[in-house]
PDB file of C-alpha atoms in Angstrom:
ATOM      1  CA  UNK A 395       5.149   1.848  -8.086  1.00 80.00           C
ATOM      2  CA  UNK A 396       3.083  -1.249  -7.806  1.00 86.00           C
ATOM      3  CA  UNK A 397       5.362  -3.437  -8.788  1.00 87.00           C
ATOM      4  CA  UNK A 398       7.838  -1.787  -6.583  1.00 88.00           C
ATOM      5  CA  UNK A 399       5.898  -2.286  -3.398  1.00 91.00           C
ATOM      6  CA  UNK A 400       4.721  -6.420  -4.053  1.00 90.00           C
ATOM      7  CA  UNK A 401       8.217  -7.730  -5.275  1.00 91.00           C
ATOM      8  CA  UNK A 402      10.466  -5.899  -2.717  1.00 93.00           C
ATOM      9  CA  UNK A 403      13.482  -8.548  -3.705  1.00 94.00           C
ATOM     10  CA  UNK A 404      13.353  -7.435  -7.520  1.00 93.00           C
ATOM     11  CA  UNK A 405      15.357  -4.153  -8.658  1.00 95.00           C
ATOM     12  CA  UNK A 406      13.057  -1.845 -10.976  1.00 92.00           C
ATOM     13  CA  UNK A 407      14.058   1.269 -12.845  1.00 91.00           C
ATOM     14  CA  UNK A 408      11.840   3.819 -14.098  1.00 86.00           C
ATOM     15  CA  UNK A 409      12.758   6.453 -16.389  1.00 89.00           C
ATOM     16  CA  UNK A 410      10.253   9.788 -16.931  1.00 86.00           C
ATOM     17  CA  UNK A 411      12.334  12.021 -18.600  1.00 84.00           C
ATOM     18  CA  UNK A 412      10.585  15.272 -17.356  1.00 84.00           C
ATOM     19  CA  UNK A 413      10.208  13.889 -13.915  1.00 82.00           C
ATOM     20  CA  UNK A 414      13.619  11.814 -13.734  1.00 85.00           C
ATOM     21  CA  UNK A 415      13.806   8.088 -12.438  1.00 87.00           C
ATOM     22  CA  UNK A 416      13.450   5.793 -10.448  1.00 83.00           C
ATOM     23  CA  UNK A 417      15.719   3.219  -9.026  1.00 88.00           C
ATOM     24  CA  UNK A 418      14.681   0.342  -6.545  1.00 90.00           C
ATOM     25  CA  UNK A 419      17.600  -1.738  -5.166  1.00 94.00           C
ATOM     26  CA  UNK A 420      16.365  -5.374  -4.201  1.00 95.00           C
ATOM     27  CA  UNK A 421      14.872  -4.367   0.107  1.00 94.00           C
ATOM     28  CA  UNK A 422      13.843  -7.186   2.063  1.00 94.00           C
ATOM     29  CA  UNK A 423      10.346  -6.270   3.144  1.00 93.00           C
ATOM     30  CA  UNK A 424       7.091  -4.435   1.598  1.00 92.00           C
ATOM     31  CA  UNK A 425       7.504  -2.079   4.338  1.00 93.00           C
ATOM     32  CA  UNK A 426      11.192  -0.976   3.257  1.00 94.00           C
ATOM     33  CA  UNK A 427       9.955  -0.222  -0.166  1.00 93.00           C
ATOM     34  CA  UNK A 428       7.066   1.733   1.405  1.00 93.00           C
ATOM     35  CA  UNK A 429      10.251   4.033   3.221  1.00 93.00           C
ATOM     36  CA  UNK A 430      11.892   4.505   0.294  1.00 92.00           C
ATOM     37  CA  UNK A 431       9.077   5.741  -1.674  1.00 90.00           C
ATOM     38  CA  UNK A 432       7.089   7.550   1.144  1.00 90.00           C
ATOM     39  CA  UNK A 433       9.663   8.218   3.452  1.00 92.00           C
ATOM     40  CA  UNK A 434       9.596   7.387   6.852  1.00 92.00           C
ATOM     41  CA  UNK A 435       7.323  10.034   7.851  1.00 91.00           C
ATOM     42  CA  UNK A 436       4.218   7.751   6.257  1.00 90.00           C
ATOM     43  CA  UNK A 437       5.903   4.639   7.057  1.00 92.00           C
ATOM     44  CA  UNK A 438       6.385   5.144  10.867  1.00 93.00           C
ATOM     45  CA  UNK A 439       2.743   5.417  11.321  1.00 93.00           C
ATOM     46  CA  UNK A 440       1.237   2.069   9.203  1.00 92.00           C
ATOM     47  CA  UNK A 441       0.907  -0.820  10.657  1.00 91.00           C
ATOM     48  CA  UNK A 442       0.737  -4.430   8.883  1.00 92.00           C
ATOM     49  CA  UNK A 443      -2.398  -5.667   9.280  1.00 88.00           C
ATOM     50  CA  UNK A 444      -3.841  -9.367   8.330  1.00 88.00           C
ATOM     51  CA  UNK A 445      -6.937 -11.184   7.826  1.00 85.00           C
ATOM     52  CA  UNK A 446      -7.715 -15.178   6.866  1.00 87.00           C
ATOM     53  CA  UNK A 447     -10.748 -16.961   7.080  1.00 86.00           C
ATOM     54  CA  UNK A 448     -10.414 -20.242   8.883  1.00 85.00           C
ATOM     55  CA  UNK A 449      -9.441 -22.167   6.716  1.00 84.00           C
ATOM     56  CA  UNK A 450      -7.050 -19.951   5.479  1.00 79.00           C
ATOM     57  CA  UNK A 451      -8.134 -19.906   1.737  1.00 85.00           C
ATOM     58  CA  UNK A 452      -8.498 -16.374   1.472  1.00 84.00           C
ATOM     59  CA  UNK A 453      -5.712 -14.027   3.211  1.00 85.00           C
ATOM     60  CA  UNK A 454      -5.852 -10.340   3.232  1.00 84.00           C
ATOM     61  CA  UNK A 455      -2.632  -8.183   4.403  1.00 87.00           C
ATOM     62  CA  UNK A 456      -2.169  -4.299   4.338  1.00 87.00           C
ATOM     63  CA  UNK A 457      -0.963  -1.587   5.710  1.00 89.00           C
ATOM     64  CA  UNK A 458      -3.202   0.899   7.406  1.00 86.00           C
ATOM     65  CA  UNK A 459      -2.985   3.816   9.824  1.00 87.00           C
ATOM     66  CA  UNK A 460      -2.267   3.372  13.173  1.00 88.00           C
ATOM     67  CA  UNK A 461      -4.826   4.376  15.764  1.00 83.00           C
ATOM     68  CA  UNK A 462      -2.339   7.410  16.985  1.00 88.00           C
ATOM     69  CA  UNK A 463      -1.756   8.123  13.511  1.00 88.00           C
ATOM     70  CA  UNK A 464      -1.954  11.546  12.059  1.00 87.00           C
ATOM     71  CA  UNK A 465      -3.859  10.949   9.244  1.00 79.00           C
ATOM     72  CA  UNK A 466      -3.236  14.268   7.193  1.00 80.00           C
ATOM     73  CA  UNK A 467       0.079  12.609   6.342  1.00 81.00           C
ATOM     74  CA  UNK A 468      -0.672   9.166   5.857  1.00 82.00           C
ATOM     75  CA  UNK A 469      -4.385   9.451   4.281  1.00 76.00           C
ATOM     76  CA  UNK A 470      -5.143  10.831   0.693  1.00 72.00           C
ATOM     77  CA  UNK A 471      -8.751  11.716  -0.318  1.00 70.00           C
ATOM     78  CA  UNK A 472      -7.713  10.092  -3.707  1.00 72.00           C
ATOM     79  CA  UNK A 473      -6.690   6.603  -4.980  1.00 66.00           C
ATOM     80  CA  UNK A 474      -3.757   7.543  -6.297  1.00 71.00           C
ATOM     81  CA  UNK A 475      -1.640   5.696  -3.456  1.00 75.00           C
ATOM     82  CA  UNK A 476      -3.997   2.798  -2.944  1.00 82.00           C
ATOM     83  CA  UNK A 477      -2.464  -0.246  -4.257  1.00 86.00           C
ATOM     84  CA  UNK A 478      -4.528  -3.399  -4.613  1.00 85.00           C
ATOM     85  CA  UNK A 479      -2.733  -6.798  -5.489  1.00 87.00           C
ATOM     86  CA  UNK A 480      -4.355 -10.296  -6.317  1.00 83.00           C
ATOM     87  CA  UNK A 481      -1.661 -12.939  -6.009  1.00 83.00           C
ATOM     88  CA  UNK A 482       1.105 -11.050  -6.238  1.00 83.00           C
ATOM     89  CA  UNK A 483      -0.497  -9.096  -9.168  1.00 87.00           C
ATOM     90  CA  UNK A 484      -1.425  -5.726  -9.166  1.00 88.00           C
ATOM     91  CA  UNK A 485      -5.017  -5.027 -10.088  1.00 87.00           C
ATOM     92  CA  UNK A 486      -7.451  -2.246 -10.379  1.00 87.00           C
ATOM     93  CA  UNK A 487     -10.421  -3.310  -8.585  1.00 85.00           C
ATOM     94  CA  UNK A 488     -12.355   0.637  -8.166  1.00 86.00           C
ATOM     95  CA  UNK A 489     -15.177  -0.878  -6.327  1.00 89.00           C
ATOM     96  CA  UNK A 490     -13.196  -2.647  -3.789  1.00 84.00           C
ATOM     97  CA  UNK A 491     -11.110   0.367  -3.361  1.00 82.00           C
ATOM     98  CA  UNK A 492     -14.437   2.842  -2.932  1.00 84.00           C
ATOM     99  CA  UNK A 493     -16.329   0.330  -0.357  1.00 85.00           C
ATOM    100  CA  UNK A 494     -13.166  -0.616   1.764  1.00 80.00           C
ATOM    101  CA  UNK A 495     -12.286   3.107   1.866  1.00 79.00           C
ATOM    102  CA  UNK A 496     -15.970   3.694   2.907  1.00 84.00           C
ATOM    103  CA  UNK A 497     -15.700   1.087   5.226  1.00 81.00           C
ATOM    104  CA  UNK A 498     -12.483   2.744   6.945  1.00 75.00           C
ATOM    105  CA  UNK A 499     -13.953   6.091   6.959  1.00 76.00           C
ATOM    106  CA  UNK A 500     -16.952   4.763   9.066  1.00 79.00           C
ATOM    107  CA  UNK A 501     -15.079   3.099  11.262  1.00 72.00           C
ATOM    108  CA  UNK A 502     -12.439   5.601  12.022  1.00 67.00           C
ATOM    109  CA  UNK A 503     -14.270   8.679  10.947  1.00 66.00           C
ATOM    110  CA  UNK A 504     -11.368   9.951   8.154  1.00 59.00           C
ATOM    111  CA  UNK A 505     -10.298   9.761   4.311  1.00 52.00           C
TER     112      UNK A 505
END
């Protein structure tokens, strides 16, 4: 699914064949490939968020919960849909995931 989400204007198939597959058509934005694989359920209630330093050398985006959000169906105790990226690569970086998660749950008292 990684892939998926950071090149929205690529088409990926994925075969299981216990599960089925998948098949992502070329979308135009992250957040149509985030309704096609969540539904719009999840997507109706993220909102793109972003963050630069001044000098613009290091840009964060992602989508997060909005403030009205009902976080039983957007939030998941586990990292299983938390998707990390480092130019346009997806990474596994567990101790980014576990302190911004921390961070979030401070701040808005859920996850």
């Amino acid at each position: 699914m990684s892939y998926c989400i950071i090149r929205p204007d690529v088409r990926i198939m994925l075969e299981n064949p216990p599960k089925g597959k998948l098949v992502k058509n070329p979308l135009t934005s992250v957040a149509d490939v985030l309704g096609l694989l969540f539904g719009p359920i999840v997507t109706e209630q993220l909102i793109l968020m972003e963050f630069s330093n001044e000098s613009e050398t290091i840009r964060i985006q992602g989508y997060l919960p909005k403030a009205d959000a009902d976080y039983n169906k957007v939030c998941r105790a586990t990292d299983d849909r938390t998707f990390t990226y480092l130019n346009s690569r997806p990474v596994q970086l567990p101790n980014f995931v576990k302190h911004f998660k921390s961070a979030f749950r401070d701040y808005f008292g859920v996850i």
